[in-house]
Amino acid sequence: MVVVLEKNISDKQIENVIKHLEEFGFAVHKSTGVEQIILGAIGVKPDFDTRKVKILDGVAEVYRITEPFKLASRTFRKEDTVIKIKDVSIGGNEVIMMAGPCSVENEDQIFTIAEIVAKSGAKILRGGAFKPRTSPYAFQGLGEDGLRLLRNAADKYNLLVITEVMESSQINLIEEYTDIFQVGARNMQNFSLLRDLGKTTKPIMLKRGLAATVEDWLMSAEYILANGNRDVMLCERGIRTFETYTRNTFDLSAIPVVHKRSHLPVIADPSHATGLRDKVLPMARAAVAAGADGLMVEVHNDPEKALSDGPQALLPEQFMELMQQVKLIAGVIGRKM
Ligand code: PEP
Ligand code: MN
């Protein structure tokens, strides 16, 4: 930690700051610059609250040098994490497509969509059976019937399954049907759920919270990792800003930012990020160009009648077009798709 002292600080105040730092357990190194004194505090613990130093008299700025997350950081692990599920690897050279409807609605719907996405080259079928809806009156998902349909449709077309888990009590049930647990944006800081998922052995995709910084997001990943499950991938799905022309604002730069700070794979979800189907293709291209390790895209055979998120669902032919275009982009940056 670097502590910059105020220009007009008195000797007594300097002594007081140093005394506090030593009491907090730091070794202190003092450097006197032309205008200001800088203290280097060595031995910062991940959970140290830097505000304890910021409020001391005579302190101008405090900078943390070590990151508060550990297992999720590049410092801890230099090589990219590659998550292997059957014959699919996430986080390696291949860009992985996860696609499907927002919600599993009925047998016909999920089998039709599974066939379309498998034929276009997707490896993973998505679909919610437990839905986190803003309104309690909106369709909440088919529950276990939805899980069963999703699994059967995926198996028929040789796809893996990803589906959302909303609370700890659903973990055991969902684990029977899914290959990957999805933690939704609204649950990114449901720490008891993250802790319980850390004790499972299936991979987890952690979506970024609506108002979460990259650091908050990585700290949430840390909860899962610290509880034992090391197969965590992150998903950028847009954050809430003042902009209203899109449902959320797609934070494209989060992809290279996370790749620099963390070894965990990053998936991009241009469907929830933009909320409008005509914006999904350009942002999917951009996400792959920015280095996303995979995409999650909503597709529906009859989006006008979809029970959730119809306006952002791609039509089958749009999805096929998207697959062709993102494959080309992947090739340009030396990746397979
Ligand atoms: C979803 O994937 O359908 C979903 C609800 O996503 P998010 O948590 O990103 O809103
Ligand atoms: Mn959705």
XYZ file of C-alpha atoms and ligand atoms in Angstrom:
348
model
C 0.000 0.000 0.000
C 1.280 3.473 -0.849
C 0.373 6.341 1.472
C 0.903 9.856 0.088
C 1.103 12.500 2.813
C -0.155 16.063 2.532
C 2.328 18.743 1.539
C 2.105 20.757 4.749
C 2.099 17.822 7.156
C 3.802 18.372 10.532
C 6.473 16.045 11.933
C 4.078 15.067 14.703
C 1.416 14.031 12.180
C 3.977 11.996 10.206
C 4.949 10.154 13.354
C 1.301 9.516 14.125
C 0.605 8.021 10.673
C 3.686 5.783 10.908
C 2.700 4.666 14.406
C -0.773 3.688 13.194
C 0.589 1.813 10.172
C 2.951 -0.145 12.411
C 0.121 -0.930 14.792
C -1.891 -2.263 11.842
C 1.005 -4.641 11.226
C 2.799 -2.955 8.318
C 6.523 -2.459 7.821
C 6.877 1.201 6.855
C 9.372 2.718 4.400
C 9.556 6.496 4.135
C 10.603 8.300 0.934
C 10.958 12.050 0.898
C 10.203 13.541 -2.506
C 10.702 17.131 -3.645
C 7.241 18.189 -2.531
C 5.655 15.325 -0.650
C 6.484 12.397 1.588
C 5.402 8.946 0.534
C 5.120 5.993 2.878
C 5.313 2.455 1.571
C 3.359 0.096 3.837
C 4.455 -3.500 3.255
C 2.446 -6.554 4.267
C -1.116 -5.514 3.414
C -3.677 -8.231 4.126
C -6.374 -8.863 1.481
C -9.144 -7.758 3.841
C -7.433 -4.584 5.122
C -9.787 -1.607 4.926
C -7.693 1.241 3.487
C -10.150 3.802 4.854
C -8.511 3.235 8.260
C -5.481 5.040 6.832
C -7.347 7.506 4.616
C -8.987 9.128 7.644
C -5.716 9.803 9.511
C -4.673 13.462 9.786
C -2.151 14.470 7.124
C -2.921 11.618 4.679
C -3.637 12.809 1.108
C -4.088 9.536 -0.829
C -3.916 5.800 -0.242
C -3.293 3.313 -3.052
C -3.657 -0.407 -2.662
C -1.110 -2.248 -4.785
C -2.092 -5.854 -4.150
C -5.537 -6.939 -5.322
C -8.119 -7.942 -2.721
C -8.877 -11.158 -4.638
C -6.321 -13.930 -4.610
C -7.359 -17.245 -6.164
C -9.056 -15.398 -9.058
C -5.988 -13.292 -9.830
C -3.341 -13.630 -12.534
C -0.731 -13.163 -9.853
C -1.878 -16.403 -8.228
C -2.152 -18.311 -11.511
C -0.375 -17.146 -14.658
C -1.904 -19.605 -17.151
C -5.497 -19.282 -18.362
C -7.953 -21.591 -16.645
C -9.412 -24.039 -19.149
C -12.615 -25.711 -17.995
C -13.165 -29.138 -19.536
C -16.656 -30.593 -19.704
C -16.888 -33.830 -21.698
C -15.374 -32.890 -25.098
C -15.813 -29.123 -24.665
C -13.048 -26.852 -23.347
C -13.894 -23.341 -22.202
C -11.047 -20.836 -21.905
C -8.751 -22.428 -24.501
C -8.254 -21.460 -28.137
C -11.793 -22.310 -29.195
C -14.569 -19.732 -28.786
C -17.590 -21.575 -27.380
C -21.205 -20.764 -28.233
C -23.975 -21.205 -25.659
C -27.405 -20.586 -27.138
C -31.068 -21.235 -26.521
C -34.214 -19.575 -25.276
C -34.452 -17.344 -22.245
C -36.870 -19.824 -20.638
C -37.753 -23.425 -21.339
C -41.453 -23.172 -22.257
C -42.579 -26.544 -23.599
C -41.247 -29.688 -25.270
C -41.796 -28.547 -28.819
C -40.097 -25.189 -28.241
C -36.939 -26.499 -26.574
C -36.435 -29.421 -28.990
C -36.927 -27.131 -32.015
C -34.432 -24.569 -30.698
C -31.934 -27.232 -29.610
C -31.877 -28.634 -33.147
C -31.307 -25.184 -34.676
C -28.497 -24.184 -32.333
C -26.751 -27.561 -32.586
C -26.853 -27.475 -36.400
C -25.295 -24.005 -36.385
C -22.362 -25.176 -34.268
C -23.293 -24.250 -30.681
C -21.881 -26.600 -28.050
C -24.047 -25.665 -25.094
C -27.825 -25.305 -24.775
C -29.073 -22.577 -22.451
C -32.563 -22.202 -21.009
C -33.978 -21.124 -17.690
C -36.220 -23.370 -15.629
C -36.090 -21.107 -12.561
C -36.363 -17.494 -13.722
C -35.395 -14.353 -11.793
C -38.131 -12.033 -13.056
C -38.440 -8.389 -12.120
C -42.185 -8.873 -11.657
C -43.556 -11.619 -9.388
C -46.512 -11.860 -11.802
C -44.323 -12.716 -14.813
C -43.627 -16.324 -15.932
C -41.356 -17.877 -13.293
C -40.188 -20.933 -15.258
C -41.282 -24.581 -15.463
C -39.099 -25.766 -12.580
C -38.096 -29.438 -12.633
C -40.221 -30.165 -15.726
C -38.189 -27.502 -17.523
C -34.910 -29.033 -16.362
C -35.967 -32.446 -17.664
C -36.983 -31.072 -21.062
C -33.760 -29.089 -21.329
C -31.609 -32.132 -20.528
C -33.477 -34.381 -22.953
C -33.290 -31.840 -25.779
C -29.568 -31.296 -25.161
C -28.857 -35.029 -25.084
C -30.728 -35.584 -28.336
C -28.528 -33.049 -30.132
C -25.286 -33.783 -28.274
C -25.189 -30.467 -26.451
C -24.147 -29.568 -22.912
C -26.608 -27.787 -20.620
C -26.340 -24.493 -18.744
C -29.193 -23.290 -16.557
C -29.672 -20.816 -13.750
C -29.659 -21.637 -10.058
C -31.360 -18.954 -7.964
C -31.009 -20.293 -4.445
C -29.058 -22.851 -2.454
C -32.097 -25.092 -1.977
C -32.169 -25.703 -5.770
C -28.543 -26.844 -6.085
C -29.060 -30.594 -5.614
C -31.995 -30.748 -8.023
C -30.352 -28.656 -10.745
C -27.078 -30.562 -10.397
C -28.871 -33.734 -11.573
C -29.734 -32.096 -14.904
C -27.129 -29.486 -15.734
C -23.492 -29.433 -16.827
C -22.912 -25.802 -15.809
C -24.615 -23.759 -13.091
C -25.463 -20.208 -14.146
C -25.507 -17.571 -11.411
C -27.600 -14.654 -12.633
C -26.762 -10.971 -12.443
C -29.221 -10.447 -9.589
C -27.512 -13.115 -7.504
C -23.897 -12.121 -8.089
C -23.582 -11.065 -4.473
C -25.746 -13.771 -2.942
C -22.783 -14.886 -0.882
C -24.446 -17.885 0.748
C -25.364 -19.229 -2.721
C -21.790 -18.621 -3.942
C -20.370 -20.394 -0.899
C -22.653 -23.399 -1.412
C -21.798 -23.563 -5.135
C -18.138 -23.526 -4.146
C -18.717 -26.903 -2.514
C -20.106 -28.483 -5.709
C -17.995 -30.028 -8.446
C -19.759 -28.711 -11.575
C -18.514 -25.594 -13.409
C -20.149 -22.269 -12.651
C -20.779 -19.266 -14.879
C -20.994 -16.114 -12.775
C -22.805 -13.244 -14.447
C -21.789 -9.697 -13.635
C -24.201 -7.843 -11.362
C -26.179 -4.905 -12.718
C -24.099 -2.381 -10.791
C -20.988 -4.399 -10.039
C -17.450 -3.184 -10.631
C -14.977 -5.675 -12.068
C -13.454 -5.895 -8.598
C -16.833 -6.721 -6.998
C -17.351 -9.386 -9.657
C -13.943 -10.973 -9.104
C -14.509 -10.908 -5.340
C -17.708 -12.889 -5.927
C -15.773 -15.401 -8.040
C -13.327 -15.584 -5.126
C -16.148 -16.807 -2.852
C -16.711 -19.820 -5.122
C -13.003 -20.513 -5.610
C -12.219 -20.186 -1.897
C -14.836 -22.810 -1.131
C -13.132 -25.356 -3.357
C -14.664 -25.163 -6.832
C -12.000 -23.913 -9.254
C -14.111 -24.198 -12.439
C -15.483 -20.688 -12.580
C -16.118 -18.606 -15.707
C -17.342 -15.015 -15.756
C -20.043 -13.553 -17.985
C -20.286 -9.893 -19.000
C -23.983 -9.205 -19.594
C -24.156 -5.438 -19.513
C -24.391 -3.031 -16.618
C -26.957 -0.415 -15.767
C -26.076 3.112 -16.811
C -27.984 6.310 -17.684
C -28.334 5.173 -21.315
C -31.862 4.138 -22.301
C -31.548 3.148 -25.981
C -30.355 -0.288 -24.901
C -31.588 -2.443 -22.000
C -28.143 -2.331 -20.374
C -24.773 -0.956 -21.445
C -22.448 -3.653 -22.749
C -19.099 -3.136 -21.029
C -16.922 -4.501 -23.796
C -13.718 -3.321 -22.150
C -14.466 -5.557 -19.161
C -13.354 -8.499 -21.346
C -9.683 -7.448 -21.723
C -9.714 -5.932 -18.218
C -10.716 -9.259 -16.650
C -8.294 -11.175 -18.856
C -5.466 -9.026 -17.552
C -6.457 -9.317 -13.880
C -7.699 -12.899 -13.829
C -7.015 -16.313 -15.369
C -10.736 -17.204 -15.477
C -12.537 -17.560 -18.856
C -14.814 -14.691 -19.892
C -18.098 -15.246 -21.718
C -20.071 -12.361 -23.252
C -23.861 -12.163 -23.368
C -24.866 -9.570 -25.982
C -28.557 -10.519 -25.611
C -29.077 -9.273 -22.056
C -26.478 -6.547 -22.592
C -28.459 -4.849 -25.354
C -31.988 -6.260 -24.940
C -32.796 -5.785 -28.642
C -32.297 -8.448 -31.269
C -30.912 -6.115 -33.946
C -28.068 -5.120 -31.602
C -27.014 -8.676 -30.753
C -25.039 -9.514 -33.907
C -22.773 -6.421 -33.933
C -22.033 -6.773 -30.215
C -21.376 -10.508 -30.574
C -18.789 -9.717 -33.260
C -17.252 -7.061 -31.027
C -17.109 -9.399 -28.035
C -15.230 -12.071 -29.969
C -12.871 -9.429 -31.350
C -12.269 -8.214 -27.780
C -11.210 -11.709 -26.729
C -14.322 -13.331 -25.249
C -13.815 -17.068 -24.688
C -17.440 -17.728 -25.472
C -20.799 -16.178 -26.204
C -24.186 -16.691 -24.644
C -27.025 -15.767 -26.989
C -30.810 -16.071 -26.726
C -32.556 -17.715 -29.677
C -36.262 -18.441 -30.170
C -38.210 -20.130 -32.972
C -41.235 -17.890 -32.310
C -39.984 -14.878 -30.324
C -43.260 -12.970 -30.581
C -44.875 -15.628 -28.413
C -41.894 -16.116 -26.086
C -42.788 -16.129 -22.384
C -39.700 -14.058 -21.510
C -37.189 -11.835 -23.322
C -38.771 -12.274 -26.790
C -37.568 -8.867 -28.105
C -33.924 -9.814 -27.613
C -34.191 -13.367 -28.959
C -32.636 -13.988 -32.362
C -34.677 -15.683 -35.046
C -33.161 -18.979 -36.238
C -31.831 -17.460 -39.486
C -30.300 -14.536 -37.576
C -28.548 -16.969 -35.267
C -27.113 -18.879 -38.242
C -25.843 -15.617 -39.691
C -24.309 -14.681 -36.328
C -22.464 -18.004 -36.135
C -20.980 -17.496 -39.588
C -19.858 -13.966 -38.842
C -18.349 -14.588 -35.411
C -16.464 -17.600 -36.815
C -14.791 -15.241 -39.273
C -13.874 -12.792 -36.503
C -12.481 -15.643 -34.387
C -10.308 -16.673 -37.344
C -8.894 -13.162 -37.701
C -7.557 -13.241 -34.137
C -6.219 -16.788 -34.499
C -8.995 -18.598 -32.663
C -11.225 -21.490 -33.648
C -14.951 -21.591 -33.433
C -30.821 -15.077 -18.328
O -29.723 -15.528 -18.700
O -31.908 -15.379 -18.860
C -30.825 -14.034 -17.267
C -31.893 -13.852 -16.497
O -29.698 -13.310 -17.250
P -29.194 -12.127 -16.268
O -28.991 -12.766 -14.938
O -27.911 -11.699 -16.935
O -30.229 -11.047 -16.290
Mn -33.255 -13.858 -20.606
